[in-house]
Short mmCIF file of C-alpha atoms and ligand atoms in Angstrom, two decimals:
data_model
loop_
_atom_site.label_atom_id
_atom_site.label_comp_id
_atom_site.label_asym_id
_atom_site.label_seq_id
_atom_site.Cartn_x
_atom_site.Cartn_y
_atom_site.Cartn_z
CA UNK A 1 54.19 138.50 140.71
CA UNK A 2 53.00 137.17 137.38
CA UNK A 3 54.63 134.10 136.00
CA UNK A 4 54.71 132.44 132.49
CA UNK A 5 52.17 129.28 134.53
CA UNK A 6 49.75 132.32 135.12
CA UNK A 7 49.91 133.39 131.85
CA UNK A 8 49.77 130.62 130.04
CA UNK A 9 48.74 127.91 132.27
CA UNK A 10 50.47 124.98 133.83
CA UNK A 11 52.05 123.31 130.51
CA UNK A 12 52.90 126.92 129.20
CA UNK A 13 51.96 128.17 125.42
CA UNK A 14 51.66 125.84 122.61
CA UNK A 15 55.16 126.76 121.00
CA UNK A 16 56.53 125.60 124.17
CA UNK A 17 54.94 122.37 123.98
CA UNK A 18 55.85 121.98 120.21
CA UNK A 19 59.26 122.14 121.36
CA UNK A 20 58.66 119.44 123.84
CA UNK A 21 59.75 115.59 122.28
CA UNK A 22 60.58 112.37 122.89
CA UNK A 23 60.51 112.93 127.05
CA UNK A 24 63.26 116.26 126.16
CA UNK A 25 62.13 119.87 126.96
CA UNK A 26 62.92 121.97 123.96
CA UNK A 27 65.28 123.84 126.53
CA UNK A 28 66.85 120.31 127.50
CA UNK A 29 68.00 119.94 123.50
CA UNK A 30 68.99 123.15 123.38
CA UNK A 31 71.16 123.05 126.32
CA UNK A 32 72.79 119.72 124.26
CA UNK A 33 73.16 121.40 120.65
CA UNK A 34 75.52 124.31 123.01
CA UNK A 35 77.45 121.70 124.64
CA UNK A 36 78.21 120.02 121.18
CA UNK A 37 79.72 123.46 120.25
CA UNK A 38 81.42 123.50 123.98
CA UNK A 39 79.57 125.44 125.91
CA UNK A 40 77.30 125.11 129.17
CA UNK A 41 74.40 126.83 128.86
CA UNK A 42 73.46 126.35 132.44
CA UNK A 43 76.63 127.57 133.72
CA UNK A 44 75.81 131.11 131.11
CA UNK A 45 71.98 130.62 132.83
CA UNK A 46 73.87 130.96 136.59
CA UNK A 47 76.15 134.20 135.39
CA UNK A 48 73.62 135.90 132.95
CA UNK A 49 70.76 136.03 136.19
CA UNK A 50 73.78 137.13 138.71
CA UNK A 51 74.87 139.07 136.35
CA UNK A 52 73.92 143.06 137.79
CA UNK A 53 72.23 145.87 136.21
CA UNK A 54 71.85 149.52 137.59
CA UNK A 55 67.75 150.21 136.01
CA UNK A 56 68.06 154.24 136.05
CA UNK A 57 65.12 156.27 137.50
CA UNK A 58 65.05 158.55 134.82
CA UNK A 59 63.20 156.80 132.21
CA UNK A 60 60.06 157.08 134.23
CA UNK A 61 59.84 161.01 133.73
CA UNK A 62 61.78 161.52 131.32
CA UNK A 63 64.40 163.08 133.19
CA UNK A 64 61.81 165.75 134.39
CA UNK A 65 63.43 165.11 138.40
CA UNK A 66 61.45 165.95 141.36
CA UNK A 67 63.11 169.04 142.09
CA UNK A 68 61.12 172.41 143.58
CA UNK A 69 62.51 174.88 142.12
CA UNK A 70 62.83 179.10 142.89
CA UNK A 71 64.06 180.26 140.32
CA UNK A 72 64.01 179.25 136.46
CA UNK A 73 64.55 175.64 135.36
CA UNK A 74 67.05 175.16 132.40
CA UNK A 75 67.33 172.37 130.20
CA UNK A 76 71.35 172.65 129.75
CA UNK A 77 71.80 169.13 127.53
CA UNK A 78 69.41 166.73 128.37
CA UNK A 79 66.04 166.34 126.15
CA UNK A 80 63.50 163.35 125.93
CA UNK A 81 60.96 163.63 123.50
CA UNK A 82 57.18 162.28 123.30
CA UNK A 83 54.75 162.73 124.93
CA UNK A 84 52.69 159.64 125.46
CA UNK A 85 50.90 159.51 128.68
CA UNK A 86 51.13 157.97 132.61
CA UNK A 87 55.07 159.95 132.60
CA UNK A 88 55.78 159.10 136.79
CA UNK A 89 55.13 162.82 138.69
CA UNK A 90 56.44 162.07 141.84
CA UNK A 91 58.98 159.52 143.71
CA UNK A 92 56.38 157.46 144.97
CA UNK A 93 55.15 157.22 141.02
CA UNK A 94 58.36 155.92 139.87
CA UNK A 95 59.11 153.62 142.57
CA UNK A 96 55.63 152.13 141.92
CA UNK A 97 56.66 152.01 138.44
CA UNK A 98 60.52 150.52 139.39
CA UNK A 99 58.20 147.94 140.68
CA UNK A 100 56.35 147.08 137.76
CA UNK A 101 59.26 147.21 136.17
CA UNK A 102 61.03 144.54 138.61
CA UNK A 103 58.40 141.64 138.23
CA UNK A 104 58.98 141.07 134.41
CA UNK A 105 62.50 141.31 133.77
CA UNK A 106 65.05 138.25 135.04
CA UNK A 107 67.68 138.30 136.79
CA UNK A 108 69.57 140.67 139.60
CA UNK A 109 69.19 144.66 139.60
CA UNK A 110 69.87 148.11 141.07
CA UNK A 111 68.59 151.27 140.98
CA UNK A 112 70.09 154.24 139.62
CA UNK A 113 69.46 157.28 141.09
CA UNK A 114 70.00 161.23 139.21
CA UNK A 115 70.64 164.26 142.53
CA UNK A 116 67.41 165.88 140.88
CA UNK A 117 65.39 162.67 142.08
CA UNK A 118 65.79 164.16 145.74
CA UNK A 119 63.06 163.16 148.34
CA UNK A 120 63.08 166.66 149.96
CA UNK A 121 59.28 166.57 151.20
CA UNK A 122 57.63 169.68 149.52
CA UNK A 123 61.05 171.85 150.21
CA UNK A 124 63.10 173.80 147.90
CA UNK A 125 66.88 172.36 148.26
CA UNK A 126 70.14 173.96 146.49
CA UNK A 127 71.72 171.12 144.48
CA UNK A 128 74.80 171.99 146.55
CA UNK A 129 73.22 171.34 149.82
CA UNK A 130 71.90 167.53 149.25
CA UNK A 131 72.35 165.52 151.85
CA UNK A 132 71.67 161.77 152.70
CA UNK A 133 68.61 162.88 154.36
CA UNK A 134 66.62 163.63 150.70
CA UNK A 135 67.71 160.17 150.06
CA UNK A 136 65.88 158.21 153.23
CA UNK A 137 63.21 157.48 151.96
CA UNK A 138 65.26 155.83 149.16
CA UNK A 139 67.29 153.80 150.98
CA UNK A 140 64.95 152.73 153.16
CA UNK A 141 62.31 151.38 149.63
CA UNK A 142 65.55 150.04 148.03
CA UNK A 143 66.24 147.92 151.32
CA UNK A 144 62.75 146.75 151.62
CA UNK A 145 62.51 145.71 148.19
CA UNK A 146 65.86 143.99 148.50
CA UNK A 147 67.84 145.83 146.06
CA UNK A 148 70.85 147.98 145.56
CA UNK A 149 71.21 152.01 144.83
CA UNK A 150 73.45 153.67 142.36
CA UNK A 151 74.08 157.11 141.96
CA UNK A 152 74.56 160.93 139.97
CA UNK A 153 75.28 164.16 140.73
CA UNK A 154 72.98 166.09 138.34
CA UNK A 155 75.35 169.07 136.27
CA UNK A 156 72.12 169.72 133.79
CA UNK A 157 68.69 171.10 134.23
CA UNK A 158 69.59 174.40 136.22
CA UNK A 159 69.97 177.84 135.64
CA UNK A 160 73.38 177.29 136.20
CA UNK A 161 74.08 174.92 133.76
CA UNK A 162 72.27 177.49 131.21
CA UNK A 163 75.43 178.60 129.65
CA UNK A 164 76.46 175.13 128.78
CA UNK A 165 79.16 174.81 131.61
CA UNK A 166 79.61 173.71 134.69
CA UNK A 167 82.48 172.41 136.13
CA UNK A 168 84.71 174.20 133.69
CA UNK A 169 82.63 177.17 133.55
CA UNK A 170 84.54 180.68 133.17
CA UNK A 171 83.42 182.02 136.41
CA UNK A 172 85.12 180.46 139.85
CA UNK A 173 81.32 181.10 141.65
CA UNK A 174 79.63 178.82 139.08
CA UNK A 175 82.52 176.14 139.20
CA UNK A 176 82.79 176.12 142.68
CA UNK A 177 78.45 175.77 143.26
CA UNK A 178 79.46 172.94 140.85
CA UNK A 179 82.30 171.91 142.31
CA UNK A 180 80.25 171.32 145.79
CA UNK A 181 77.93 170.05 144.55
CA UNK A 182 79.92 166.83 143.35
CA UNK A 183 81.53 166.89 146.83
CA UNK A 184 77.89 166.76 147.88
CA UNK A 185 77.09 163.38 145.68
CA UNK A 186 79.92 161.25 146.66
CA UNK A 187 79.10 161.95 150.43
CA UNK A 188 75.73 161.18 149.62
CA UNK A 189 76.74 157.88 147.52
CA UNK A 190 79.04 157.26 149.99
CA UNK A 191 75.96 157.30 153.56
CA UNK A 192 74.03 155.30 150.62
CA UNK A 193 77.00 152.62 149.93
CA UNK A 194 76.73 152.35 154.26
CA UNK A 195 73.22 151.81 154.01
CA UNK A 196 73.14 148.90 151.96
CA UNK A 197 76.73 147.85 153.39
CA UNK A 198 78.60 147.45 149.68
CA UNK A 199 80.09 150.07 147.13
CA UNK A 200 77.59 152.99 145.51
CA UNK A 201 78.81 153.40 142.05
CA UNK A 202 78.55 157.80 141.44
CA UNK A 203 78.83 158.76 137.87
CA UNK A 204 79.90 162.20 136.76
CA UNK A 205 78.53 163.52 133.94
CA UNK A 206 79.01 167.31 132.85
CA UNK A 207 77.47 168.44 129.79
CA UNK A 208 79.66 171.49 129.04
CA UNK A 209 80.46 172.52 125.91
CA UNK A 210 80.40 174.33 122.87
CA UNK A 211 77.98 174.66 119.66
CA UNK A 212 80.11 175.97 117.27
CA UNK A 213 84.34 176.59 116.56
CA UNK A 214 85.71 177.59 120.39
CA UNK A 215 88.58 179.94 119.81
CA UNK A 216 90.15 178.48 123.15
CA UNK A 217 89.43 174.26 123.42
CA UNK A 218 92.48 174.90 126.45
CA UNK A 219 91.05 176.40 129.29
CA UNK A 220 87.74 174.60 129.80
CA UNK A 221 89.56 171.30 129.79
CA UNK A 222 92.51 172.62 131.85
CA UNK A 223 89.83 174.05 134.70
CA UNK A 224 87.46 170.47 134.18
CA UNK A 225 90.86 168.45 135.35
CA UNK A 226 91.69 171.26 138.14
CA UNK A 227 88.07 171.25 139.35
CA UNK A 228 87.51 167.82 139.22
CA UNK A 229 89.97 167.50 141.26
CA UNK A 230 88.79 169.37 143.77
CA UNK A 231 85.53 166.83 143.70
CA UNK A 232 87.70 163.96 144.27
CA UNK A 233 89.57 165.43 146.44
CA UNK A 234 88.54 163.53 149.46
CA UNK A 235 88.53 159.70 149.78
CA UNK A 236 84.99 159.10 150.36
CA UNK A 237 84.26 155.44 152.17
CA UNK A 238 81.86 152.83 149.37
CA UNK A 239 81.67 155.56 147.18
CA UNK A 240 83.54 154.61 142.80
CA UNK A 241 83.00 157.38 141.22
CA UNK A 242 82.83 157.30 137.86
CA UNK A 243 82.90 160.01 134.98
CA UNK A 244 81.68 159.99 131.32
CA UNK A 245 82.89 161.12 128.13
CA UNK A 246 80.75 162.52 125.04
CA UNK A 247 81.43 162.88 121.74
CA UNK A 248 79.11 165.51 121.12
CA UNK A 249 75.30 166.80 122.62
CA UNK A 250 72.07 169.65 121.85
CA UNK A 251 73.83 172.47 122.06
CA UNK A 252 77.82 170.96 121.78
CA UNK A 253 78.40 170.08 118.69
CA UNK A 254 81.62 171.17 117.73
CA UNK A 255 83.29 170.92 121.05
CA UNK A 256 82.76 168.53 124.73
CA UNK A 257 84.95 169.64 126.70
CA UNK A 258 84.63 165.66 128.86
CA UNK A 259 85.34 164.21 125.62
CA UNK A 260 86.48 160.37 125.34
CA UNK A 261 90.88 161.20 125.51
CA UNK A 262 89.51 163.91 128.50
CA UNK A 263 87.50 161.51 130.72
CA UNK A 264 89.64 157.94 129.89
CA UNK A 265 92.91 160.02 130.26
CA UNK A 266 91.98 161.28 133.71
CA UNK A 267 90.30 158.49 135.24
CA UNK A 268 93.33 156.45 134.19
CA UNK A 269 95.29 158.67 136.58
CA UNK A 270 92.77 159.42 139.33
CA UNK A 271 92.24 155.29 139.80
CA UNK A 272 87.86 155.83 138.82
CA UNK A 273 86.03 154.37 136.83
CA UNK A 274 85.62 155.33 133.33
CA UNK A 275 82.45 155.54 131.65
CA UNK A 276 81.88 154.01 128.48
CA UNK A 277 78.17 155.38 126.90
CA UNK A 278 76.76 153.62 123.96
CA UNK A 279 75.84 156.37 122.94
CA UNK A 280 78.09 158.46 123.12
CA UNK A 281 80.55 157.79 119.70
CA UNK A 282 80.50 158.33 116.29
CA UNK A 283 78.13 155.91 114.70
CA UNK A 284 80.25 154.75 112.46
CA UNK A 285 82.66 153.66 116.19
CA UNK A 286 82.69 150.30 117.23
CA UNK A 287 82.02 150.65 121.14
CA UNK A 288 82.33 147.02 121.66
CA UNK A 289 85.53 146.94 120.38
CA UNK A 290 87.24 149.40 122.98
CA UNK A 291 86.54 147.01 125.82
CA UNK A 292 89.78 144.77 125.14
CA UNK A 293 91.61 148.30 124.44
CA UNK A 294 90.45 150.32 127.81
CA UNK A 295 90.50 146.98 129.97
CA UNK A 296 93.92 146.29 128.86
CA UNK A 297 94.70 149.66 131.48
CA UNK A 298 91.61 150.03 133.14
CA UNK A 299 90.30 147.40 135.82
CA UNK A 300 86.34 148.29 135.56
CA UNK A 301 84.59 149.88 133.52
CA UNK A 302 81.31 151.68 133.62
CA UNK A 303 79.10 151.16 131.07
CA UNK A 304 75.56 152.84 130.01
CA UNK A 305 73.97 150.39 127.42
CA UNK A 306 71.97 152.86 125.12
CA UNK A 307 70.77 152.80 121.71
CA UNK A 308 71.56 156.23 119.64
CA UNK A 309 69.55 156.23 116.30
CA UNK A 310 72.18 158.77 113.69
CA UNK A 311 73.39 160.05 117.04
CA UNK A 312 73.43 160.56 120.86
CA UNK A 313 69.40 159.72 120.76
CA UNK A 314 68.71 157.25 123.76
CA UNK A 315 66.41 155.24 122.35
CA UNK A 316 65.67 152.34 124.00
CA UNK A 317 68.04 149.53 123.96
CA UNK A 318 67.24 146.29 121.87
CA UNK A 319 68.73 143.00 121.13
CA UNK A 320 70.62 144.31 118.30
CA UNK A 321 74.35 143.91 117.00
CA UNK A 322 75.86 146.23 118.72
CA UNK A 323 74.85 146.00 122.10
CA UNK A 324 75.40 141.89 121.56
CA UNK A 325 79.37 142.58 120.13
CA UNK A 326 79.45 144.62 123.63
CA UNK A 327 78.56 141.52 125.66
CA UNK A 328 80.75 139.02 122.97
CA UNK A 329 83.63 140.98 123.61
CA UNK A 330 83.59 140.74 127.65
CA UNK A 331 82.55 137.22 127.73
CA UNK A 332 85.22 136.34 124.97
CA UNK A 333 87.96 138.65 127.41
CA UNK A 334 86.72 137.30 130.60
CA UNK A 335 85.98 140.28 131.70
CA UNK A 336 81.85 140.59 132.45
CA UNK A 337 83.17 140.73 136.12
CA UNK A 338 85.18 144.27 135.05
CA UNK A 339 82.15 145.80 133.60
CA UNK A 340 79.15 147.49 135.95
CA UNK A 341 76.19 147.43 133.66
CA UNK A 342 73.70 150.39 133.82
CA UNK A 343 71.20 151.43 131.60
CA UNK A 344 70.67 154.73 130.37
CA UNK A 345 68.45 155.64 127.46
CA UNK A 346 64.55 157.81 127.50
CA UNK A 347 62.01 157.23 125.65
CA UNK A 348 58.57 158.98 126.34
CA UNK A 349 56.81 158.52 123.27
CA UNK A 350 55.83 155.11 123.93
CA UNK A 351 55.04 153.75 127.26
CA UNK A 352 57.45 154.09 129.80
CA UNK A 353 57.13 150.66 131.39
CA UNK A 354 57.63 148.69 128.42
CA UNK A 355 60.70 150.79 127.61
CA UNK A 356 62.62 150.07 130.56
CA UNK A 357 61.36 145.71 130.23
CA UNK A 358 62.43 146.25 126.65
CA UNK A 359 66.11 147.27 127.84
CA UNK A 360 66.26 145.91 130.50
CA UNK A 361 65.37 142.35 129.21
CA UNK A 362 67.07 143.29 125.77
CA UNK A 363 70.42 143.65 128.17
CA UNK A 364 70.07 140.77 130.36
CA UNK A 365 70.06 138.91 126.96
CA UNK A 366 72.98 139.90 125.35
CA UNK A 367 74.79 139.13 128.56
CA UNK A 368 73.62 135.60 128.17
CA UNK A 369 74.04 136.17 124.22
CA UNK A 370 77.82 136.65 125.04
CA UNK A 371 78.26 133.86 127.87
CA UNK A 372 76.80 130.82 125.27
CA UNK A 373 79.45 132.04 122.35
CA UNK A 374 81.38 129.23 121.64
CA UNK A 375 84.55 131.28 121.95
CA UNK A 376 86.53 127.95 123.17
CA UNK A 377 86.58 126.48 119.45
CA UNK A 378 86.52 129.56 117.98
CA UNK A 379 89.79 130.48 119.72
CA UNK A 380 91.30 127.62 118.52
CA UNK A 381 90.30 127.77 114.72
CA UNK A 382 91.93 131.21 114.67
CA UNK A 383 94.74 129.79 116.98
CA UNK A 384 94.91 126.99 113.76
CA UNK A 385 94.63 129.63 110.90
CA UNK A 386 91.36 127.95 110.19
CA UNK A 387 90.04 131.48 109.74
CA UNK A 388 87.27 129.70 106.82
CA UNK A 389 85.82 127.41 109.82
CA UNK A 390 86.27 129.92 112.91
CA UNK A 391 84.06 133.06 110.85
CA UNK A 392 81.69 129.28 109.65
CA UNK A 393 81.01 128.60 113.17
CA UNK A 394 80.60 132.47 114.14
CA UNK A 395 77.94 132.16 111.84
CA UNK A 396 75.76 128.87 112.95
CA UNK A 397 76.14 130.33 115.89
CA UNK A 398 73.93 132.84 114.97
CA UNK A 399 71.33 130.58 114.78
CA UNK A 400 71.65 127.71 117.89
CA UNK A 401 68.76 127.63 119.77
CA UNK A 402 69.36 130.93 121.49
CA UNK A 403 65.36 131.61 122.50
CA UNK A 404 64.96 127.80 124.57
CA UNK A 405 68.02 129.19 126.78
CA UNK A 406 66.40 132.87 127.05
CA UNK A 407 63.18 131.30 127.82
CA UNK A 408 63.97 128.98 130.73
CA UNK A 409 66.11 132.07 132.08
CA UNK A 410 63.67 133.76 131.71
CA UNK A 411 61.24 130.72 133.51
CA UNK A 412 64.04 130.27 136.60
CA UNK A 413 63.95 133.58 137.33
CA UNK A 414 59.59 133.34 137.63
CA UNK A 415 59.11 136.18 135.26
CA UNK A 416 56.96 135.51 132.25
CA UNK A 417 58.95 134.61 129.22
CA UNK A 418 58.41 135.36 125.56
CA UNK A 419 55.88 138.16 124.18
CA UNK A 420 54.23 137.12 128.31
CA UNK A 421 55.17 140.26 130.14
CA UNK A 422 53.30 142.96 127.19
CA UNK A 423 50.45 141.10 128.66
CA UNK A 424 50.85 142.90 132.13
CA UNK A 425 52.31 145.87 130.85
CA UNK A 426 48.88 146.79 129.80
CA UNK A 427 46.71 145.59 132.78
CA UNK A 428 49.46 148.36 134.58
CA UNK A 429 48.45 151.09 131.76
CA UNK A 430 44.85 150.11 132.37
CA UNK A 431 44.68 150.58 136.45
CA UNK A 432 47.96 153.00 137.33
CA UNK A 433 49.41 155.27 134.22
CA UNK A 434 46.11 156.01 132.58
CA UNK A 435 45.23 157.51 135.50
CA UNK A 436 48.02 160.05 135.73
CA UNK A 437 46.69 162.95 134.29
C1 LIG B 1 70.48 161.09 132.80
C2 LIG B 1 71.96 160.53 132.45
O1 LIG B 1 73.04 161.28 133.66
C3 LIG B 1 72.39 160.79 131.30
O2 LIG B 1 72.02 160.53 129.99
C4 LIG B 1 74.65 160.33 131.21
O3 LIG B 1 74.61 159.43 131.46
C5 LIG B 1 74.63 160.69 129.40
O4 LIG B 1 74.71 159.28 128.88
C6 LIG B 1 74.19 161.95 128.92
O5 LIG B 1 74.46 161.80 127.60
MN1 LIG B 2 74.78 158.12 129.63
#
C-alpha cells in the first residue's frame, strides 16, 4: 500500500515541512485553532474515520453490469456518458478496481452491489431467479478484504423495463416478474447479512414514470404501493430495505411514480429506510434542509451522495457547498449515525479509479468538515440573538485550517496525503486499465 511516506519520503513533502514551526506540527497548531472555537479535532478525526461509506460497484463499468443476456438489453432510465478507456469488463476487474481504490481512501468502507453484478459463471440467470449462490464469490471476496456488502435489486436495463414501467406496470405479469426480483433481492441481502454478521442495506429504485402529461397519475402509484407491499410482505432477517425517490429521469421528465412524497410516506408507514439521493431534487432545492425535517419522523435515512449538474447527471462528487451543507446539518443535529452514507455517481469520461477516489475522499472530507463545525458557539450566538456574530463565525469557520486536519486523518489511515494519490492512479492506469481493450 502506498502512503504519504512512501510517496514523499520520511519527512513528507515540502509544503508539510513548512507547516512545522517551533517544534509544533501544522496539525498540532491547527488542532489548537479548532480548540479555540470549542472543537475537538481529535474526536472529529476518530468519528470521521469510523463513519462508513458504501462504495457503489457501478462506477467501475458505467452501470452496465455483467449479466449474460438471452434477449435484448434495454436502457430503461440510466445512462453513463463518455468512453474513457479502462472500463471493468467482468467481476474480477471490478474487484481489482475496488482494491486499488481502497488503497487510496481513508476510513471505513462497504461495497454496494447491484443485482446485475451477479457472478453466474457465464450462465444466463433470469433476475427473478437470482439467489445467494450468485453472490457467493462476492461474499468471499468481501470477507477476505474485511469489508461488508450492501445490495440493490436491478429494476432497469432489461426488456421488461423498456416500457418505462416495472413494479407499477399496468400488466400484472410484468409486475409479478419484478415483484419476484424484488423478493429475490431481499433474500440475497438477508443471506449476505447472515454471512457478514450484520445488516445489509437493500435499496429499491425503480425507473417508473412518463415522459409527458400522463392522464392517469393515480393508477401507477396505487400499483406501485401494492407491488411494494408484496415485495416487502415477508420479514427477512438482516435485510434493511430502503426505497429511493426521484423527481424526474430520462424518459420520465413529467412524472415519476416513486416521487419524494410517495416514498417518504411509504417508508414511514412501512418502517423502511427512505433513500435521499442528492441528485433527485429540483436544482434549487436544498437536500441539506430536508434532513432536520425527515429525521423528526424517520429513525434513519439512506443518503446517496451525488452531484447533479443542472439535472440528475450523476457527476463525480466533489467537496462543494451542497455536500458540506449535508454533513454540516447531520453534525449539527448529532445525526451522523442516523444516516447510512452511500455513493451514487458514474462518469465514463474520465479515469474511473480517479472518479472513485475523488468522490470517496470528497465525501469523507465533508463528513470531517461537518464534525469540525464550531456548532456549540454558533448555536449559542443564535440563542442569544447575536446573529451577526453567528454569521461572522460561520464565515470565519470556512477558512480554519481544515486541510491540516484532513491531511492528519489521511496519515492516520495510512493513505496518500494531498494529491499524492494521483500518481498511484496513473500507475494503475498504465499497468492495468490501459490493458483492458
Ligand atoms: C444504479 C442506482 O441504483 C441508481 O443510480 C439509483 O440509485 C438512482 O439514483 C437512479 O437515478
Ligand atoms: Mn441514487
